[in-house]
PDB file of C-alpha atoms and ligand atoms in Angstrom:
ATOM      1  CA  MET A  81       0.000   0.000   0.000  1.00 96.00           C
ATOM      2  CA  ARG A  82       1.367   3.401  -1.008  1.00 98.00           C
ATOM      3  CA  LEU A  83       0.136   6.545   0.703  1.00 98.00           C
ATOM      4  CA  ARG A  84       0.883  10.211   0.199  1.00 97.00           C
ATOM      5  CA  ALA A  85       1.649  12.198   3.336  1.00 98.00           C
ATOM      6  CA  MET A  86       0.944  15.797   2.390  1.00 97.00           C
ATOM      7  CA  ALA A  87       2.698  18.871   3.805  1.00 98.00           C
ATOM      8  CA  LYS A  88       0.885  21.841   5.301  1.00 98.00           C
ATOM      9  CA  ILE A  89       1.525  25.546   5.528  1.00 98.00           C
ATOM     10  CA  ASN A  90       0.054  27.966   8.055  1.00 98.00           C
ATOM     11  CA  LEU A  91      -1.748  30.787   6.278  1.00 98.00           C
ATOM     12  CA  GLY A  92      -2.122  32.363   9.711  1.00 98.00           C
ATOM     13  CA  LEU A  93      -0.652  31.448  13.091  1.00 98.00           C
ATOM     14  CA  ASP A  94      -1.429  33.011  16.456  1.00 97.00           C
ATOM     15  CA  VAL A  95      -0.384  31.899  19.945  1.00 96.00           C
ATOM     16  CA  LEU A  96      -2.817  32.934  22.680  1.00 95.00           C
ATOM     17  CA  ARG A  97      -1.362  31.705  25.964  1.00 93.00           C
ATOM     18  CA  LYS A  98       0.632  29.048  27.737  1.00 92.00           C
ATOM     19  CA  ARG A  99      -1.517  26.554  29.613  1.00 92.00           C
ATOM     20  CA  PRO A 100      -0.585  25.341  33.100  1.00 93.00           C
ATOM     21  CA  ASP A 101       0.400  21.961  31.562  1.00 91.00           C
ATOM     22  CA  GLY A 102       3.051  23.689  29.407  1.00 88.00           C
ATOM     23  CA  TYR A 103       1.220  23.416  26.070  1.00 89.00           C
ATOM     24  CA  HIS A 104       0.397  26.589  24.160  1.00 93.00           C
ATOM     25  CA  GLU A 105      -3.057  27.510  22.998  1.00 95.00           C
ATOM     26  CA  VAL A 106      -2.983  28.448  19.322  1.00 96.00           C
ATOM     27  CA  ARG A 107      -5.251  29.621  16.534  1.00 98.00           C
ATOM     28  CA  MET A 108      -4.015  28.636  13.105  1.00 98.00           C
ATOM     29  CA  ILE A 109      -5.317  28.553   9.559  1.00 98.00           C
ATOM     30  CA  MET A 110      -3.988  25.339   8.055  1.00 98.00           C
ATOM     31  CA  GLN A 111      -3.656  24.592   4.358  1.00 98.00           C
ATOM     32  CA  THR A 112      -2.509  21.360   2.702  1.00 98.00           C
ATOM     33  CA  ILE A 113      -0.190  21.756  -0.281  1.00 98.00           C
ATOM     34  CA  GLN A 114       0.895  19.476  -3.133  1.00 97.00           C
ATOM     35  CA  MET A 115       4.166  18.364  -1.596  1.00 97.00           C
ATOM     36  CA  TYR A 116       4.369  14.944  -0.049  1.00 98.00           C
ATOM     37  CA  ASP A 117       6.322  12.089   1.463  1.00 98.00           C
ATOM     38  CA  VAL A 118       5.488   8.585   0.241  1.00 98.00           C
ATOM     39  CA  LEU A 119       4.789   5.884   2.822  1.00 98.00           C
ATOM     40  CA  THR A 120       4.718   2.257   1.683  1.00 98.00           C
ATOM     41  CA  MET A 121       3.214  -0.316   4.060  1.00 98.00           C
ATOM     42  CA  GLU A 122       2.946  -4.074   3.885  1.00 98.00           C
ATOM     43  CA  LYS A 123       2.045  -6.800   6.344  1.00 97.00           C
ATOM     44  CA  SER A 124       4.902  -8.948   7.597  1.00 96.00           C
ATOM     45  CA  LYS A 125       4.755 -12.434   9.066  1.00 92.00           C
ATOM     46  CA  LYS A 126       7.734 -11.626  11.317  1.00 90.00           C
ATOM     47  CA  GLY A 127       5.450 -10.023  13.916  1.00 92.00           C
ATOM     48  CA  GLU A 128       7.416  -6.814  14.260  1.00 95.00           C
ATOM     49  CA  VAL A 129       7.564  -3.304  12.820  1.00 97.00           C
ATOM     50  CA  SER A 130      10.457  -2.334  10.561  1.00 97.00           C
ATOM     51  CA  LEU A 131      11.069   1.077   9.032  1.00 98.00           C
ATOM     52  CA  LYS A 132      13.450   2.250   6.311  1.00 98.00           C
ATOM     53  CA  THR A 133      13.848   5.821   5.074  1.00 98.00           C
ATOM     54  CA  ASN A 134      15.844   7.564   2.346  1.00 97.00           C
ATOM     55  CA  LEU A 135      17.291  10.092   4.849  1.00 96.00           C
ATOM     56  CA  PRO A 136      20.048   8.771   7.117  1.00 95.00           C
ATOM     57  CA  TYR A 137      19.393  11.325   9.866  1.00 94.00           C
ATOM     58  CA  ILE A 138      15.742  10.379  10.457  1.00 96.00           C
ATOM     59  CA  PRO A 139      15.208   7.887  13.300  1.00 97.00           C
ATOM     60  CA  THR A 140      13.819   4.514  12.206  1.00 97.00           C
ATOM     61  CA  ASP A 141      12.868   3.279  15.669  1.00 97.00           C
ATOM     62  CA  ARG A 142      10.214   4.303  18.224  1.00 96.00           C
ATOM     63  CA  ARG A 143      11.319   7.936  17.908  1.00 97.00           C
ATOM     64  CA  ASN A 144       9.784   8.055  14.421  1.00 98.00           C
ATOM     65  CA  LEU A 145       6.161   9.210  14.484  1.00 98.00           C
ATOM     66  CA  VAL A 146       5.216   6.638  11.821  1.00 98.00           C
ATOM     67  CA  TYR A 147       6.483   3.849  14.046  1.00 98.00           C
ATOM     68  CA  GLN A 148       4.515   5.271  17.002  1.00 98.00           C
ATOM     69  CA  ALA A 149       1.284   5.465  15.007  1.00 98.00           C
ATOM     70  CA  VAL A 150       1.609   1.861  13.799  1.00 98.00           C
ATOM     71  CA  GLU A 151       2.417   0.557  17.286  1.00 98.00           C
ATOM     72  CA  LEU A 152      -0.487   2.474  18.843  1.00 98.00           C
ATOM     73  CA  LEU A 153      -3.010   0.683  16.611  1.00 98.00           C
ATOM     74  CA  ARG A 154      -1.207  -2.680  16.783  1.00 98.00           C
ATOM     75  CA  GLU A 155      -1.430  -2.580  20.574  1.00 97.00           C
ATOM     76  CA  GLU A 156      -5.048  -1.418  20.754  1.00 98.00           C
ATOM     77  CA  PHE A 157      -6.258  -4.024  18.251  1.00 98.00           C
ATOM     78  CA  GLN A 158      -3.816  -6.715  19.408  1.00 97.00           C
ATOM     79  CA  ILE A 159      -2.486  -7.187  15.910  1.00 97.00           C
ATOM     80  CA  GLN A 160       0.062 -10.019  15.915  1.00 96.00           C
ATOM     81  CA  GLU A 161       1.280  -9.496  12.363  1.00 97.00           C
ATOM     82  CA  GLY A 162       4.144  -7.084  11.779  1.00 97.00           C
ATOM     83  CA  VAL A 163       4.371  -4.200   9.308  1.00 98.00           C
ATOM     84  CA  ASN A 164       7.206  -3.298   6.927  1.00 98.00           C
ATOM     85  CA  LEU A 165       7.348   0.428   6.331  1.00 98.00           C
ATOM     86  CA  GLU A 166       9.274   2.456   3.801  1.00 98.00           C
ATOM     87  CA  LEU A 167       9.264   6.212   4.075  1.00 98.00           C
ATOM     88  CA  GLU A 168      10.484   8.381   1.231  1.00 98.00           C
ATOM     89  CA  LYS A 169      10.925  11.897   2.567  1.00 98.00           C
ATOM     90  CA  PHE A 170      10.490  14.905   0.291  1.00 97.00           C
ATOM     91  CA  ILE A 171       8.972  17.323   2.828  1.00 97.00           C
ATOM     92  CA  PRO A 172      11.840  19.247   4.467  1.00 95.00           C
ATOM     93  CA  VAL A 173      12.532  18.055   8.037  1.00 94.00           C
ATOM     94  CA  ALA A 174      12.113  20.357  11.069  1.00 91.00           C
ATOM     95  CA  ALA A 175      10.776  22.999   8.726  1.00 94.00           C
ATOM     96  CA  GLY A 176       7.327  23.970  10.048  1.00 94.00           C
ATOM     97  CA  MET A 177       5.541  21.890   7.393  1.00 96.00           C
ATOM     98  CA  ALA A 178       4.294  19.063   9.650  1.00 96.00           C
ATOM     99  CA  GLY A 179       6.307  16.423   7.774  1.00 97.00           C
ATOM    100  CA  GLY A 180       6.535  13.955  10.664  1.00 97.00           C
ATOM    101  CA  SER A 181       2.907  14.560  11.696  1.00 98.00           C
ATOM    102  CA  SER A 182       1.718  13.937   8.158  1.00 98.00           C
ATOM    103  CA  ASP A 183       3.716  10.709   7.912  1.00 98.00           C
ATOM    104  CA  ALA A 184       2.045   9.561  11.147  1.00 98.00           C
ATOM    105  CA  ALA A 185      -1.378  10.510   9.731  1.00 98.00           C
ATOM    106  CA  ALA A 186      -0.696   8.399   6.629  1.00 98.00           C
ATOM    107  CA  ALA A 187       0.315   5.503   8.890  1.00 98.00           C
ATOM    108  CA  PHE A 188      -3.026   5.719  10.773  1.00 98.00           C
ATOM    109  CA  VAL A 189      -4.974   5.689   7.509  1.00 98.00           C
ATOM    110  CA  GLY A 190      -2.818   2.857   6.132  1.00 98.00           C
ATOM    111  CA  MET A 191      -3.185   0.655   9.231  1.00 98.00           C
ATOM    112  CA  ASN A 192      -6.949   1.147   9.171  1.00 98.00           C
ATOM    113  CA  ARG A 193      -7.072  -0.067   5.560  1.00 98.00           C
ATOM    114  CA  LEU A 194      -4.417  -2.782   5.761  1.00 98.00           C
ATOM    115  CA  PHE A 195      -6.001  -4.509   8.776  1.00 98.00           C
ATOM    116  CA  GLN A 196      -9.599  -3.472   8.029  1.00 98.00           C
ATOM    117  CA  LEU A 197     -10.037  -1.948  11.474  1.00 98.00           C
ATOM    118  CA  GLY A 198     -13.282  -0.201  10.502  1.00 98.00           C
ATOM    119  CA  LEU A 199     -12.324   3.102  12.134  1.00 98.00           C
ATOM    120  CA  SER A 200     -13.972   6.298  10.902  1.00 97.00           C
ATOM    121  CA  GLU A 201     -11.926   9.427  10.168  1.00 96.00           C
ATOM    122  CA  LYS A 202     -13.138  10.815  13.520  1.00 96.00           C
ATOM    123  CA  ASP A 203     -11.985   7.613  15.337  1.00 98.00           C
ATOM    124  CA  LEU A 204      -8.563   7.921  13.707  1.00 98.00           C
ATOM    125  CA  MET A 205      -8.286  11.603  14.620  1.00 97.00           C
ATOM    126  CA  GLU A 206      -9.131  10.897  18.275  1.00 97.00           C
ATOM    127  CA  ARG A 207      -6.232   8.443  18.460  1.00 98.00           C
ATOM    128  CA  ALA A 208      -3.896  10.586  16.357  1.00 98.00           C
ATOM    129  CA  VAL A 209      -3.733  13.435  18.888  1.00 96.00           C
ATOM    130  CA  ARG A 210      -1.820  11.107  21.233  1.00 97.00           C
ATOM    131  CA  ILE A 211       1.068  11.156  18.743  1.00 97.00           C
ATOM    132  CA  GLY A 212       1.044  14.918  18.139  1.00 95.00           C
ATOM    133  CA  ALA A 213      -1.228  17.961  18.114  1.00 93.00           C
ATOM    134  CA  ASP A 214      -1.004  18.386  14.303  1.00 95.00           C
ATOM    135  CA  VAL A 215      -1.640  14.728  13.417  1.00 97.00           C
ATOM    136  CA  PRO A 216      -5.489  14.943  13.467  1.00 97.00           C
ATOM    137  CA  TYR A 217      -5.329  17.834  10.998  1.00 97.00           C
ATOM    138  CA  CYS A 218      -2.984  15.853   8.755  1.00 97.00           C
ATOM    139  CA  ILE A 219      -5.634  13.107   8.651  1.00 97.00           C
ATOM    140  CA  MET A 220      -8.382  15.597   7.780  1.00 96.00           C
ATOM    141  CA  ARG A 221      -6.374  17.815   5.365  1.00 97.00           C
ATOM    142  CA  GLY A 222      -7.630  20.727   3.258  1.00 96.00           C
ATOM    143  CA  THR A 223      -8.290  24.199   4.686  1.00 97.00           C
ATOM    144  CA  ALA A 224      -9.108  24.350   8.404  1.00 97.00           C
ATOM    145  CA  LEU A 225      -9.102  26.473  11.542  1.00 97.00           C
ATOM    146  CA  ALA A 226      -7.083  24.727  14.259  1.00 97.00           C
ATOM    147  CA  GLU A 227      -7.590  25.771  17.886  1.00 98.00           C
ATOM    148  CA  GLY A 228      -6.773  24.399  21.340  1.00 96.00           C
ATOM    149  CA  ILE A 229      -3.266  22.956  21.006  1.00 93.00           C
ATOM    150  CA  GLY A 230      -4.006  22.505  17.289  1.00 93.00           C
ATOM    151  CA  GLU A 231      -6.313  19.513  17.666  1.00 90.00           C
ATOM    152  CA  LYS A 232      -9.685  21.345  17.725  1.00 95.00           C
ATOM    153  CA  LEU A 233     -10.490  21.529  14.043  1.00 96.00           C
ATOM    154  CA  THR A 234     -13.117  23.397  12.080  1.00 97.00           C
ATOM    155  CA  PRO A 235     -13.069  22.560   8.356  1.00 95.00           C
ATOM    156  CA  LEU A 236     -13.280  25.607   6.093  1.00 96.00           C
ATOM    157  CA  PRO A 237     -14.256  25.869   2.430  1.00 95.00           C
ATOM    158  CA  SER A 238     -11.384  25.194   0.020  1.00 94.00           C
ATOM    159  CA  LEU A 239      -9.165  28.168  -0.639  1.00 94.00           C
ATOM    160  CA  PRO A 240      -9.559  29.680  -4.128  1.00 94.00           C
ATOM    161  CA  PHE A 241      -6.950  28.049  -6.363  1.00 94.00           C
ATOM    162  CA  CYS A 242      -3.473  29.540  -6.061  1.00 97.00           C
ATOM    163  CA  TYR A 243       0.195  28.670  -6.527  1.00 98.00           C
ATOM    164  CA  ILE A 244       2.702  28.253  -3.730  1.00 98.00           C
ATOM    165  CA  LEU A 245       6.472  28.682  -3.753  1.00 98.00           C
ATOM    166  CA  ILE A 246       8.370  26.980  -0.937  1.00 98.00           C
ATOM    167  CA  GLY A 247      11.805  28.212   0.153  1.00 98.00           C
ATOM    168  CA  LYS A 248      13.582  26.562   3.067  1.00 98.00           C
ATOM    169  CA  PRO A 249      16.993  27.868   4.091  1.00 98.00           C
ATOM    170  CA  GLY A 250      19.653  25.391   5.170  1.00 96.00           C
ATOM    171  CA  ILE A 251      18.934  25.803   8.884  1.00 93.00           C
ATOM    172  CA  ASN A 252      16.641  23.843  11.180  1.00 88.00           C
ATOM    173  CA  VAL A 253      14.430  25.462  13.815  1.00 89.00           C
ATOM    174  CA  SER A 254      13.114  23.310  16.625  1.00 87.00           C
ATOM    175  CA  THR A 255       9.489  23.997  17.500  1.00 86.00           C
ATOM    176  CA  LYS A 256      10.383  23.768  21.199  1.00 87.00           C
ATOM    177  CA  MET A 257      13.030  26.496  20.857  1.00 87.00           C
ATOM    178  CA  ALA A 258      10.621  28.710  18.900  1.00 91.00           C
ATOM    179  CA  TYR A 259       8.057  28.529  21.732  1.00 90.00           C
ATOM    180  CA  GLU A 260      10.706  29.183  24.359  1.00 86.00           C
ATOM    181  CA  LYS A 261      11.806  32.334  22.530  1.00 85.00           C
ATOM    182  CA  LEU A 262       8.253  33.609  22.131  1.00 88.00           C
ATOM    183  CA  ASN A 263       7.531  36.202  24.809  1.00 85.00           C
ATOM    184  CA  LEU A 264       3.750  36.351  24.867  1.00 86.00           C
ATOM    185  CA  LYS A 265       3.640  39.572  26.924  1.00 84.00           C
ATOM    186  CA  GLU A 266       5.719  41.366  24.308  1.00 83.00           C
ATOM    187  CA  ILE A 267       3.380  40.569  21.430  1.00 86.00           C
ATOM    188  CA  SER A 268       1.491  43.796  20.809  1.00 83.00           C
ATOM    189  CA  HIS A 269      -0.080  42.683  17.544  1.00 89.00           C
ATOM    190  CA  HIS A 270      -1.888  39.444  16.782  1.00 94.00           C
ATOM    191  CA  PRO A 271      -2.901  38.091  13.354  1.00 97.00           C
ATOM    192  CA  ASP A 272      -6.585  38.618  12.507  1.00 97.00           C
ATOM    193  CA  ILE A 273      -7.544  34.933  12.402  1.00 98.00           C
ATOM    194  CA  ASP A 274     -11.305  35.676  12.539  1.00 98.00           C
ATOM    195  CA  GLY A 275     -10.948  38.042   9.577  1.00 98.00           C
ATOM    196  CA  MET A 276      -9.104  35.304   7.684  1.00 98.00           C
ATOM    197  CA  VAL A 277     -11.871  32.787   8.411  1.00 98.00           C
ATOM    198  CA  ARG A 278     -14.452  35.270   7.063  1.00 98.00           C
ATOM    199  CA  ASP A 279     -12.407  35.849   3.884  1.00 98.00           C
ATOM    200  CA  ILE A 280     -12.060  32.099   3.289  1.00 97.00           C
ATOM    201  CA  GLN A 281     -15.792  31.639   3.813  1.00 96.00           C
ATOM    202  CA  LYS A 282     -16.420  34.367   1.225  1.00 97.00           C
ATOM    203  CA  GLY A 283     -13.819  32.842  -1.126  1.00 96.00           C
ATOM    204  CA  ASP A 284     -12.024  36.207  -1.218  1.00 97.00           C
ATOM    205  CA  LEU A 285      -8.330  35.416  -1.747  1.00 97.00           C
ATOM    206  CA  TYR A 286      -7.329  39.035  -2.289  1.00 97.00           C
ATOM    207  CA  SER A 287      -8.801  40.183   1.006  1.00 98.00           C
ATOM    208  CA  LEU A 288      -7.267  37.169   2.813  1.00 98.00           C
ATOM    209  CA  ILE A 289      -3.714  37.610   1.548  1.00 97.00           C
ATOM    210  CA  PRO A 290      -2.824  40.876   3.362  1.00 97.00           C
ATOM    211  CA  ARG A 291      -4.039  39.325   6.645  1.00 98.00           C
ATOM    212  CA  MET A 292      -1.686  36.331   6.392  1.00 98.00           C
ATOM    213  CA  GLU A 293       0.739  36.526   9.339  1.00 97.00           C
ATOM    214  CA  ASN A 294       2.667  34.331  11.732  1.00 97.00           C
ATOM    215  CA  VAL A 295       3.277  35.403  15.321  1.00 96.00           C
ATOM    216  CA  PHE A 296       6.571  33.442  15.415  1.00 96.00           C
ATOM    217  CA  GLU A 297       8.025  35.257  12.436  1.00 95.00           C
ATOM    218  CA  PRO A 298       9.551  38.446  13.969  1.00 93.00           C
ATOM    219  CA  GLY A 299      11.512  36.522  16.642  1.00 91.00           C
ATOM    220  CA  ILE A 300      12.779  33.798  14.301  1.00 94.00           C
ATOM    221  CA  VAL A 301      13.690  36.320  11.564  1.00 94.00           C
ATOM    222  CA  LYS A 302      15.750  38.294  14.100  1.00 92.00           C
ATOM    223  CA  GLU A 303      17.752  35.135  14.772  1.00 93.00           C
ATOM    224  CA  TYR A 304      17.974  34.042  11.114  1.00 95.00           C
ATOM    225  CA  PRO A 305      17.941  37.088   8.754  1.00 97.00           C
ATOM    226  CA  VAL A 306      18.104  34.739   5.729  1.00 98.00           C
ATOM    227  CA  ILE A 307      14.345  34.192   6.218  1.00 98.00           C
ATOM    228  CA  ALA A 308      13.692  37.910   5.556  1.00 98.00           C
ATOM    229  CA  ARG A 309      15.909  37.713   2.474  1.00 98.00           C
ATOM    230  CA  ILE A 310      13.934  34.770   1.084  1.00 98.00           C
ATOM    231  CA  LYS A 311      10.702  36.696   1.717  1.00 98.00           C
ATOM    232  CA  ASP A 312      12.123  39.774  -0.057  1.00 98.00           C
ATOM    233  CA  CYS A 313      13.238  37.665  -3.019  1.00 98.00           C
ATOM    234  CA  MET A 314       9.735  36.192  -3.401  1.00 98.00           C
ATOM    235  CA  MET A 315       8.050  39.606  -3.063  1.00 98.00           C
ATOM    236  CA  THR A 316      10.428  41.225  -5.564  1.00 98.00           C
ATOM    237  CA  HIS A 317       9.523  38.531  -8.067  1.00 98.00           C
ATOM    238  CA  GLY A 318       5.778  38.792  -7.888  1.00 98.00           C
ATOM    239  CA  ALA A 319       4.542  36.955  -4.761  1.00 98.00           C
ATOM    240  CA  LEU A 320       1.285  38.433  -3.489  1.00 98.00           C
ATOM    241  CA  LYS A 321       2.588  37.709   0.016  1.00 98.00           C
ATOM    242  CA  ALA A 322       5.431  35.694   1.569  1.00 98.00           C
ATOM    243  CA  VAL A 323       5.104  34.366   5.129  1.00 98.00           C
ATOM    244  CA  MET A 324       7.022  31.955   7.363  1.00 98.00           C
ATOM    245  CA  SER A 325       5.214  28.655   8.014  1.00 97.00           C
ATOM    246  CA  GLY A 326       4.806  27.152  11.507  1.00 96.00           C
ATOM    247  CA  SER A 327       7.785  27.709  13.761  1.00 94.00           C
ATOM    248  CA  GLY A 328       9.949  28.127  10.664  1.00 92.00           C
ATOM    249  CA  PRO A 329      12.246  28.404   8.921  1.00 96.00           C
ATOM    250  CA  THR A 330      10.321  27.588   5.697  1.00 98.00           C
ATOM    251  CA  VAL A 331       8.892  30.559   3.818  1.00 98.00           C
ATOM    252  CA  PHE A 332       5.959  30.198   1.440  1.00 98.00           C
ATOM    253  CA  GLY A 333       4.951  32.697  -1.220  1.00 98.00           C
ATOM    254  CA  ILE A 334       1.454  32.927  -2.740  1.00 98.00           C
ATOM    255  CA  PHE A 335       1.014  33.548  -6.467  1.00 98.00           C
ATOM    256  CA  ASP A 336      -2.023  33.843  -8.708  1.00 97.00           C
ATOM    257  CA  ARG A 337      -0.161  33.281 -11.996  1.00 97.00           C
ATOM    258  CA  GLU A 338       1.841  30.233 -12.976  1.00 98.00           C
ATOM    259  CA  ASP A 339       4.349  32.137 -15.145  1.00 98.00           C
ATOM    260  CA  THR A 340       5.154  34.489 -12.242  1.00 98.00           C
ATOM    261  CA  LEU A 341       5.526  31.498  -9.913  1.00 98.00           C
ATOM    262  CA  GLN A 342       7.991  29.799 -12.267  1.00 98.00           C
ATOM    263  CA  LYS A 343      10.024  32.975 -12.722  1.00 98.00           C
ATOM    264  CA  ALA A 344      10.191  33.589  -8.946  1.00 98.00           C
ATOM    265  CA  CYS A 345      11.186  29.932  -8.456  1.00 98.00           C
ATOM    266  CA  GLU A 346      14.059  30.367 -10.895  1.00 98.00           C
ATOM    267  CA  GLU A 347      15.214  33.585  -9.225  1.00 98.00           C
ATOM    268  CA  LEU A 348      15.065  32.063  -5.736  1.00 98.00           C
ATOM    269  CA  ARG A 349      17.165  29.109  -6.938  1.00 98.00           C
ATOM    270  CA  LYS A 350      19.692  31.482  -8.484  1.00 98.00           C
ATOM    271  CA  SER A 351      19.926  33.513  -5.269  1.00 98.00           C
ATOM    272  CA  ARG A 352      21.112  30.420  -3.334  1.00 97.00           C
ATOM    273  CA  LEU A 353      19.311  31.727  -0.249  1.00 98.00           C
ATOM    274  CA  ALA A 354      17.239  28.567   0.127  1.00 98.00           C
ATOM    275  CA  LYS A 355      18.365  24.943   0.223  1.00 97.00           C
ATOM    276  CA  THR A 356      14.949  23.620  -0.800  1.00 97.00           C
ATOM    277  CA  VAL A 357      13.016  25.501  -3.494  1.00 98.00           C
ATOM    278  CA  PHE A 358       9.784  23.974  -4.726  1.00 98.00           C
ATOM    279  CA  ALA A 359       6.991  25.394  -6.889  1.00 98.00           C
ATOM    280  CA  THR A 360       3.590  23.865  -6.283  1.00 98.00           C
ATOM    281  CA  GLN A 361      -0.059  24.612  -5.548  1.00 98.00           C
ATOM    282  CA  ILE A 362      -2.619  24.159  -2.828  1.00 97.00           C
ATOM    283  CA  PHE A 363      -4.285  20.768  -2.307  1.00 94.00           C
ATOM    284  CA  PRO A 364      -8.012  20.881  -1.611  1.00 83.00           C
ATOM    285  CA  GLY A 365      -7.809  17.872   0.712  1.00 76.00           C
ATOM    286  CA  THR A 366     -10.253  15.513  -0.925  1.00 65.00           C
ATOM    287  CA  GLY A 367      -9.194  11.987  -1.868  1.00 59.00           C
ATOM    288  CA  ARG A 368      -6.084  10.179  -0.699  1.00 60.00           C
TER     289      ARG A 368
HETATM  290  P1  ATP B 408       5.823  20.798  12.601  1.00 93.42           P
HETATM  291  O1  ATP B 408       5.470  21.644  11.412  1.00 93.42           O
HETATM  292  O2  ATP B 408       4.713  19.853  13.014  1.00 93.42           O
HETATM  293  O3  ATP B 408       6.424  21.564  13.715  1.00 93.42           O
HETATM  294  P2  ATP B 408       8.404  20.056  11.705  1.00 93.42           P
HETATM  295  O4  ATP B 408       8.463  20.294  10.241  1.00 93.42           O
HETATM  296  O5  ATP B 408       8.933  21.152  12.564  1.00 93.42           O
HETATM  297  O6  ATP B 408       6.926  19.742  12.094  1.00 93.42           O
HETATM  298  P3  ATP B 408       9.315  17.332  11.450  1.00 93.42           P
HETATM  299  O7  ATP B 408       9.874  17.393  10.092  1.00 93.42           O
HETATM  300  O8  ATP B 408       8.030  16.638  11.627  1.00 93.42           O
HETATM  301  O9  ATP B 408       9.222  18.801  12.108  1.00 93.42           O
HETATM  302  O10 ATP B 408      10.424  16.627  12.373  1.00 93.42           O
HETATM  303  C1  ATP B 408      11.040  17.171  13.501  1.00 93.42           C
HETATM  304  C2  ATP B 408      11.883  16.073  14.193  1.00 93.42           C
HETATM  305  O11 ATP B 408      11.060  14.926  14.456  1.00 93.42           O
HETATM  306  C3  ATP B 408      13.012  15.560  13.309  1.00 93.42           C
HETATM  307  O12 ATP B 408      14.192  16.211  13.671  1.00 93.42           O
HETATM  308  C4  ATP B 408      13.057  14.053  13.525  1.00 93.42           C
HETATM  309  O13 ATP B 408      14.154  13.660  14.302  1.00 93.42           O
HETATM  310  C5  ATP B 408      11.780  13.698  14.260  1.00 93.42           C
HETATM  311  N1  ATP B 408      10.907  12.779  13.470  1.00 93.42           N
HETATM  312  C6  ATP B 408      10.190  11.768  13.956  1.00 93.42           C
HETATM  313  N2  ATP B 408       9.489  11.151  12.995  1.00 93.42           N
HETATM  314  C7  ATP B 408       9.758  11.797  11.842  1.00 93.42           C
HETATM  315  C8  ATP B 408       9.323  11.627  10.498  1.00 93.42           C
HETATM  316  N3  ATP B 408       8.471  10.657  10.139  1.00 93.42           N
HETATM  317  N4  ATP B 408       9.786  12.502   9.586  1.00 93.42           N
HETATM  318  C9  ATP B 408      10.630  13.497   9.947  1.00 93.42           C
HETATM  319  N5  ATP B 408      11.088  13.676  11.191  1.00 93.42           N
HETATM  320  C10 ATP B 408      10.664  12.850  12.149  1.00 93.42           C
END
């Protein structure tokens, strides 16, 4: 069985407060894009889980979220058979694009099909949150408002069609470090998430775009000025807006013309500011 694990970007990201348990309450507008890892799954008579990946620095044991998702369902349903997994990574790692979470989401969907567990999407999402706050969204996909720690999801109408340029500099930002650096009391301005939801409901891309913002961006940009340079490069070459995704460092640019997208992609490659440059489009979230 081959499954696509799709990446996400955050069209908007706000952090409201830190809860007593240490988690942060967020409000995010999530969007799936056409960029994916490929997860291959097959049953194995050996009775254990094995995982191979194309990237040597990704763990292939219990530390991998795919492994955790498979084991969670194997334990609950007392599945004796093993599973051989192969994960081909294309989504940049530690990049704010939910790569690991999306791989885990694909593993939940794959286990459900492979062993005919009969779980609904809602059943899978309830279990998925135990692996990570973004995993339920990665099961649902499409355009959504994510609240709570990211697990309270409200599906939104599909975004009007648009092109996306991804630029990830050759640095990794840990989500934990990004939260630690975020001083909530110092944030004087918060993204207008409610305004964004209204624009998406109206299907008004051009009113939505100026509202796209990420509360992590100023702090992370201060630390890594290359992010601002990637944004500038995209804006100079016709992006309607360029914003950092998640806790960074990936920048995405939005375009409404394919020729402009391709030209900006070429220029960003030439600039050598980003290690990963990828021109793509949004994914409406239907079908797997
Ligand atoms: P998010 O947008 O949810 O914050 P991210 O892009 O910051 O995600 P990931 O790419 O998911 O981060 O991975 C972060 C770390 O998690 C990696 O450094 C890696 O060691 C570990 N990890 C565990 N499972 C995976 C996986 N399937 N793919 C990539 N990394 C994984």
